[in-house]
């Protein structure tokens, strides 16, 4: 079974609009962390935001926020006031604490976001 | 500057010709890992290392070898590359942590094409 599911292969959004990228996850570990990465066309992986399973509040980092719904096992990334530079591939990833010793991130398949001027 | 470096960044080779992709980090991280990225599959872990001389298989280790003789270096070895190993490869490093928040630092990626 997929541990991280990103159901939107591609999205087109008008500049300055908000966008939500979906991510659902599957784990039986009570302690885990969820990460979002941005991959521009140049290829590097850029860390955006983190949410811990025990965090009471949704994470925010500038224009990025994470809509964390634990009971639904979803961790959607919200980008407010989108900009042309937000056009990139976005990956959701999870680290399970039970995997101590292997800091492995399990990644989703990604969503390619294109911002339209 | 704290960073993970990979070399080469781009490589085109032929089937069966042994190659090594180097990875080095300057953050004194215990943990290092290799991932491969393929369209529609995301990133998948190939091998990881918890410390010097301690390595283990990830999810897709077939066709790859690694070594960790020094803490800062974690080379990926393809002894007999095949076209299905054409991919974008990332090295990553981090501290070992019992916290779910443990940011991994990624290298810039190596784009490998095997003809």
mmCIF file of C-alpha atoms in Angstrom:
data_model
loop_
_atom_site.group_PDB
_atom_site.id
_atom_site.type_symbol
_atom_site.label_atom_id
_atom_site.label_comp_id
_atom_site.label_asym_id
_atom_site.label_seq_id
_atom_site.Cartn_x
_atom_site.Cartn_y
_atom_site.Cartn_z
ATOM 1 C CA UNK A 1 0.000 0.000 0.000
ATOM 2 C CA UNK A 2 1.172 3.516 -0.759
ATOM 3 C CA UNK A 3 2.395 5.260 2.342
ATOM 4 C CA UNK A 4 2.185 8.711 0.771
ATOM 5 C CA UNK A 5 -0.428 9.520 -1.851
ATOM 6 C CA UNK A 6 -0.484 12.653 -3.953
ATOM 7 C CA UNK A 7 -3.485 12.426 -6.245
ATOM 8 C CA UNK A 8 -2.831 15.513 -8.349
ATOM 9 C CA UNK A 9 -0.169 14.832 -10.971
ATOM 10 C CA UNK A 10 -0.460 18.374 -12.294
ATOM 11 C CA UNK A 11 -2.161 21.642 -11.418
ATOM 12 C CA UNK A 12 -2.529 24.979 -13.175
ATOM 13 C CA UNK A 13 -3.237 28.025 -11.028
ATOM 14 C CA UNK A 14 -3.598 31.692 -11.821
ATOM 15 C CA UNK A 15 -0.940 33.954 -10.363
ATOM 16 C CA UNK A 16 -1.878 35.487 -6.982
ATOM 17 C CA UNK A 17 -4.442 32.811 -6.243
ATOM 18 C CA UNK A 18 -4.082 30.393 -3.346
ATOM 19 C CA UNK A 19 -3.392 26.757 -4.138
ATOM 20 C CA UNK A 20 -3.800 23.568 -2.135
ATOM 21 C CA UNK A 21 -1.692 20.519 -2.903
ATOM 22 C CA UNK A 22 -3.134 17.306 -1.512
ATOM 23 C CA UNK A 23 -1.261 14.671 0.453
ATOM 24 C CA UNK A 24 -2.602 11.693 2.346
ATOM 25 C CA UNK A 25 -0.477 9.239 4.267
ATOM 26 C CA UNK A 26 -0.666 5.860 5.871
ATOM 27 C CA UNK A 27 1.207 4.790 8.981
ATOM 28 C CA UNK A 28 0.603 2.834 12.160
ATOM 29 C CA UNK A 29 3.443 4.649 13.945
ATOM 30 C CA UNK A 30 1.967 7.128 16.467
ATOM 31 C CA UNK A 31 4.994 9.386 16.058
ATOM 32 C CA UNK A 32 5.902 10.643 12.635
ATOM 33 C CA UNK A 33 6.794 13.751 10.729
ATOM 34 C CA UNK A 34 5.499 15.119 7.469
ATOM 35 C CA UNK A 35 7.596 17.217 5.119
ATOM 36 C CA UNK A 36 6.999 19.142 1.932
ATOM 37 C CA UNK A 37 9.744 19.720 -0.604
ATOM 38 C CA UNK A 38 9.843 21.886 -3.705
ATOM 39 C CA UNK A 39 11.792 20.807 -6.763
ATOM 40 C CA UNK A 40 12.218 23.543 -9.372
ATOM 41 C CA UNK A 41 13.231 22.748 -12.920
ATOM 42 C CA UNK A 42 16.888 23.004 -11.891
ATOM 43 C CA UNK A 43 16.368 19.796 -9.930
ATOM 44 C CA UNK A 44 17.399 20.532 -6.374
ATOM 45 C CA UNK A 45 15.222 19.570 -3.423
ATOM 46 C CA UNK A 46 14.176 22.538 -1.301
ATOM 47 C CA UNK A 47 12.699 21.914 2.137
ATOM 48 C CA UNK A 48 9.527 23.972 2.660
ATOM 49 C CA UNK A 49 7.687 22.981 5.806
ATOM 50 C CA UNK A 50 7.406 20.325 8.511
ATOM 51 C CA UNK A 51 4.541 19.021 10.654
ATOM 52 C CA UNK A 52 4.988 16.649 13.558
ATOM 53 C CA UNK A 53 2.261 14.159 14.430
ATOM 54 C CA UNK A 54 1.989 15.561 17.956
ATOM 55 C CA UNK A 55 1.998 19.198 16.939
ATOM 56 C CA UNK A 56 -1.201 20.860 18.077
ATOM 57 C CA UNK A 57 -1.082 23.664 15.553
ATOM 58 C CA UNK A 58 -0.762 23.630 11.819
ATOM 59 C CA UNK A 59 2.700 24.567 10.631
ATOM 60 C CA UNK A 60 3.265 27.829 8.779
ATOM 61 C CA UNK A 61 6.336 29.207 7.002
ATOM 62 C CA UNK A 62 5.758 32.493 5.243
ATOM 63 C CA UNK A 63 3.351 31.868 2.349
ATOM 64 C CA UNK A 64 3.315 28.142 3.057
ATOM 65 C CA UNK A 65 1.003 26.491 5.528
ATOM 66 C CA UNK A 66 0.172 22.904 6.194
ATOM 67 C CA UNK A 67 -3.438 21.860 6.670
ATOM 68 C CA UNK A 68 -2.925 18.884 8.982
ATOM 69 C CA UNK A 69 -5.962 16.682 9.613
ATOM 70 C CA UNK A 70 -4.675 13.808 11.684
ATOM 71 C CA UNK A 71 -7.873 11.777 11.811
ATOM 72 C CA UNK A 72 -8.101 11.906 8.025
ATOM 73 C CA UNK A 73 -4.381 11.296 7.660
ATOM 74 C CA UNK A 74 -3.979 14.250 5.368
ATOM 75 C CA UNK A 75 -1.304 16.940 5.254
ATOM 76 C CA UNK A 76 -2.163 19.340 2.479
ATOM 77 C CA UNK A 77 0.193 22.147 1.525
ATOM 78 C CA UNK A 78 -1.398 25.557 1.050
ATOM 79 C CA UNK A 79 0.467 28.256 -0.854
ATOM 80 C CA UNK A 80 -1.066 31.687 -0.495
ATOM 81 C CA UNK A 81 -0.790 34.397 -3.152
ATOM 82 C CA UNK A 82 0.974 32.201 -5.677
ATOM 83 C CA UNK A 83 3.884 33.598 -7.677
ATOM 84 C CA UNK A 84 5.441 32.586 -10.977
ATOM 85 C CA UNK A 85 8.443 31.296 -9.056
ATOM 86 C CA UNK A 86 6.204 28.750 -7.339
ATOM 87 C CA UNK A 87 6.034 26.743 -10.570
ATOM 88 C CA UNK A 88 7.782 23.490 -9.647
ATOM 89 C CA UNK A 89 7.275 19.891 -8.638
ATOM 90 C CA UNK A 90 6.144 19.479 -5.023
ATOM 91 C CA UNK A 91 6.719 16.365 -2.966
ATOM 92 C CA UNK A 92 5.100 15.291 0.266
ATOM 93 C CA UNK A 93 7.228 12.981 2.433
ATOM 94 C CA UNK A 94 6.989 11.201 5.764
ATOM 95 C CA UNK A 95 9.499 10.056 8.366
ATOM 96 C CA UNK A 96 8.308 7.413 10.829
ATOM 97 C CA UNK A 97 9.954 7.401 14.253
ATOM 98 C CA UNK A 98 9.828 3.615 14.438
ATOM 99 C CA UNK A 99 12.443 3.606 11.708
ATOM 100 C CA UNK A 100 15.065 5.012 14.087
ATOM 101 C CA UNK A 101 18.496 4.431 12.650
ATOM 102 C CA UNK A 102 17.157 4.810 9.148
ATOM 103 C CA UNK A 103 16.123 8.415 8.739
ATOM 104 C CA UNK A 104 14.356 7.432 5.553
ATOM 105 C CA UNK A 105 11.866 9.770 4.009
ATOM 106 C CA UNK A 106 9.045 8.073 2.141
ATOM 107 C CA UNK A 107 7.982 10.269 -0.747
ATOM 108 C CA UNK A 108 4.814 10.674 -2.727
ATOM 109 C CA UNK A 109 4.838 10.786 -6.502
ATOM 110 C CA UNK A 110 4.691 14.559 -6.613
ATOM 111 C CA UNK A 111 2.459 17.290 -8.008
ATOM 112 C CA UNK A 112 3.688 19.524 -10.802
ATOM 113 C CA UNK A 113 2.385 23.028 -10.165
ATOM 114 C CA UNK A 114 2.291 25.581 -12.958
ATOM 115 C CA UNK A 115 1.466 29.199 -12.177
ATOM 116 C CA UNK A 116 -0.180 31.052 -15.061
ATOM 117 C CA UNK A 117 0.498 34.801 -15.402
ATOM 118 C CA UNK B 1 28.704 26.800 4.007
ATOM 119 C CA UNK B 2 26.896 23.662 5.121
ATOM 120 C CA UNK B 3 26.293 21.512 2.093
ATOM 121 C CA UNK B 4 26.084 18.137 0.430
ATOM 122 C CA UNK B 5 28.010 17.861 -2.814
ATOM 123 C CA UNK B 6 27.679 15.275 -5.529
ATOM 124 C CA UNK B 7 29.850 14.560 -8.524
ATOM 125 C CA UNK B 8 29.359 14.324 -11.372
ATOM 126 C CA UNK B 9 26.187 16.335 -11.835
ATOM 127 C CA UNK B 10 25.517 14.821 -15.242
ATOM 128 C CA UNK B 11 26.775 11.565 -16.685
ATOM 129 C CA UNK B 12 26.052 9.658 -19.855
ATOM 130 C CA UNK B 13 27.544 6.185 -19.971
ATOM 131 C CA UNK B 14 27.095 2.828 -21.635
ATOM 132 C CA UNK B 15 25.776 -0.450 -20.341
ATOM 133 C CA UNK B 16 28.277 -2.371 -18.251
ATOM 134 C CA UNK B 17 30.825 0.370 -17.677
ATOM 135 C CA UNK B 18 31.441 0.687 -13.960
ATOM 136 C CA UNK B 19 30.882 4.115 -12.462
ATOM 137 C CA UNK B 20 30.947 5.854 -9.110
ATOM 138 C CA UNK B 21 28.925 8.849 -8.026
ATOM 139 C CA UNK B 22 30.551 10.630 -5.130
ATOM 140 C CA UNK B 23 28.756 12.298 -2.235
ATOM 141 C CA UNK B 24 30.350 14.401 0.461
ATOM 142 C CA UNK B 25 28.933 16.412 3.366
ATOM 143 C CA UNK B 26 30.628 18.941 5.638
ATOM 144 C CA UNK B 27 28.136 18.918 8.521
ATOM 145 C CA UNK B 28 29.569 15.970 10.481
ATOM 146 C CA UNK B 29 26.331 14.064 9.953
ATOM 147 C CA UNK B 30 26.201 10.433 11.010
ATOM 148 C CA UNK B 31 23.456 9.504 8.577
ATOM 149 C CA UNK B 32 23.752 9.476 4.796
ATOM 150 C CA UNK B 33 21.464 8.047 2.182
ATOM 151 C CA UNK B 34 20.992 7.642 -1.553
ATOM 152 C CA UNK B 35 17.693 8.074 -3.362
ATOM 153 C CA UNK B 36 16.718 7.716 -6.959
ATOM 154 C CA UNK B 37 13.950 9.756 -8.559
ATOM 155 C CA UNK B 38 11.912 8.446 -11.451
ATOM 156 C CA UNK B 39 8.847 10.008 -13.114
ATOM 157 C CA UNK B 40 5.638 8.892 -11.482
ATOM 158 C CA UNK B 41 7.492 7.131 -8.659
ATOM 159 C CA UNK B 42 8.831 9.958 -6.544
ATOM 160 C CA UNK B 43 12.081 9.388 -4.663
ATOM 161 C CA UNK B 44 12.981 5.920 -3.445
ATOM 162 C CA UNK B 45 15.771 5.013 -1.069
ATOM 163 C CA UNK B 46 18.601 2.890 -2.449
ATOM 164 C CA UNK B 47 21.016 2.527 0.486
ATOM 165 C CA UNK B 48 21.701 4.276 3.745
ATOM 166 C CA UNK B 49 24.439 4.485 6.325
ATOM 167 C CA UNK B 50 24.139 5.195 10.032
ATOM 168 C CA UNK B 51 27.849 5.766 10.479
ATOM 169 C CA UNK B 52 31.285 4.744 9.249
ATOM 170 C CA UNK B 53 31.329 1.128 8.101
ATOM 171 C CA UNK B 54 27.585 0.756 8.810
ATOM 172 C CA UNK B 55 25.438 0.508 5.699
ATOM 173 C CA UNK B 56 22.141 -1.138 4.866
ATOM 174 C CA UNK B 57 19.772 -1.638 1.980
ATOM 175 C CA UNK B 58 16.896 0.672 1.281
ATOM 176 C CA UNK B 59 13.896 -0.085 -0.896
ATOM 177 C CA UNK B 60 15.616 -0.452 -4.287
ATOM 178 C CA UNK B 61 19.217 -1.656 -3.697
ATOM 179 C CA UNK B 62 19.563 -4.049 -6.658
ATOM 180 C CA UNK B 63 22.414 -3.125 -8.956
ATOM 181 C CA UNK B 64 24.049 -0.714 -6.521
ATOM 182 C CA UNK B 65 26.814 -0.800 -3.950
ATOM 183 C CA UNK B 66 27.911 1.735 -1.364
ATOM 184 C CA UNK B 67 30.727 2.188 1.082
ATOM 185 C CA UNK B 68 31.290 4.435 4.085
ATOM 186 C CA UNK B 69 34.966 4.520 4.924
ATOM 187 C CA UNK B 70 34.922 8.115 6.114
ATOM 188 C CA UNK B 71 32.142 9.964 7.864
ATOM 189 C CA UNK B 72 31.895 12.692 5.257
ATOM 190 C CA UNK B 73 31.817 10.507 2.126
ATOM 191 C CA UNK B 74 29.240 8.031 0.850
ATOM 192 C CA UNK B 75 29.894 6.988 -2.751
ATOM 193 C CA UNK B 76 27.346 5.136 -4.854
ATOM 194 C CA UNK B 77 28.800 2.458 -7.096
ATOM 195 C CA UNK B 78 27.190 0.958 -10.159
ATOM 196 C CA UNK B 79 29.379 -2.003 -11.068
ATOM 197 C CA UNK B 80 27.536 -2.878 -14.274
ATOM 198 C CA UNK B 81 25.048 -0.134 -15.111
ATOM 199 C CA UNK B 82 21.964 -0.969 -17.131
ATOM 200 C CA UNK B 83 19.489 1.310 -18.920
ATOM 201 C CA UNK B 84 16.920 0.840 -16.124
ATOM 202 C CA UNK B 85 19.309 2.691 -13.829
ATOM 203 C CA UNK B 86 18.855 5.843 -15.882
ATOM 204 C CA UNK B 87 17.556 8.209 -13.245
ATOM 205 C CA UNK B 88 18.112 11.306 -11.128
ATOM 206 C CA UNK B 89 20.105 10.431 -8.026
ATOM 207 C CA UNK B 90 20.162 12.332 -4.754
ATOM 208 C CA UNK B 91 22.453 11.980 -1.812
ATOM 209 C CA UNK B 92 21.142 13.197 1.533
ATOM 210 C CA UNK B 93 22.546 13.537 5.033
ATOM 211 C CA UNK B 94 21.312 14.290 8.517
ATOM 212 C CA UNK B 95 22.021 13.757 12.148
ATOM 213 C CA UNK B 96 20.647 10.610 13.730
ATOM 214 C CA UNK B 97 17.663 11.614 15.821
ATOM 215 C CA UNK B 98 14.831 10.100 17.819
ATOM 216 C CA UNK B 99 12.685 13.051 16.874
ATOM 217 C CA UNK B 100 10.406 12.967 13.876
ATOM 218 C CA UNK B 101 11.726 16.423 13.013
ATOM 219 C CA UNK B 102 15.073 15.739 11.508
ATOM 220 C CA UNK B 103 15.736 17.718 8.384
ATOM 221 C CA UNK B 104 17.633 15.921 5.692
ATOM 222 C CA UNK B 105 20.003 17.940 3.562
ATOM 223 C CA UNK B 106 19.963 16.984 -0.084
ATOM 224 C CA UNK B 107 22.726 17.227 -2.625
ATOM 225 C CA UNK B 108 22.069 18.915 -5.976
ATOM 226 C CA UNK B 109 21.370 15.635 -7.774
ATOM 227 C CA UNK B 110 23.182 13.582 -10.414
ATOM 228 C CA UNK B 111 21.412 12.942 -13.669
ATOM 229 C CA UNK B 112 22.586 9.592 -15.023
ATOM 230 C CA UNK B 113 21.808 8.208 -18.458
ATOM 231 C CA UNK B 114 22.817 4.640 -19.298
ATOM 232 C CA UNK B 115 22.710 3.832 -23.014
#
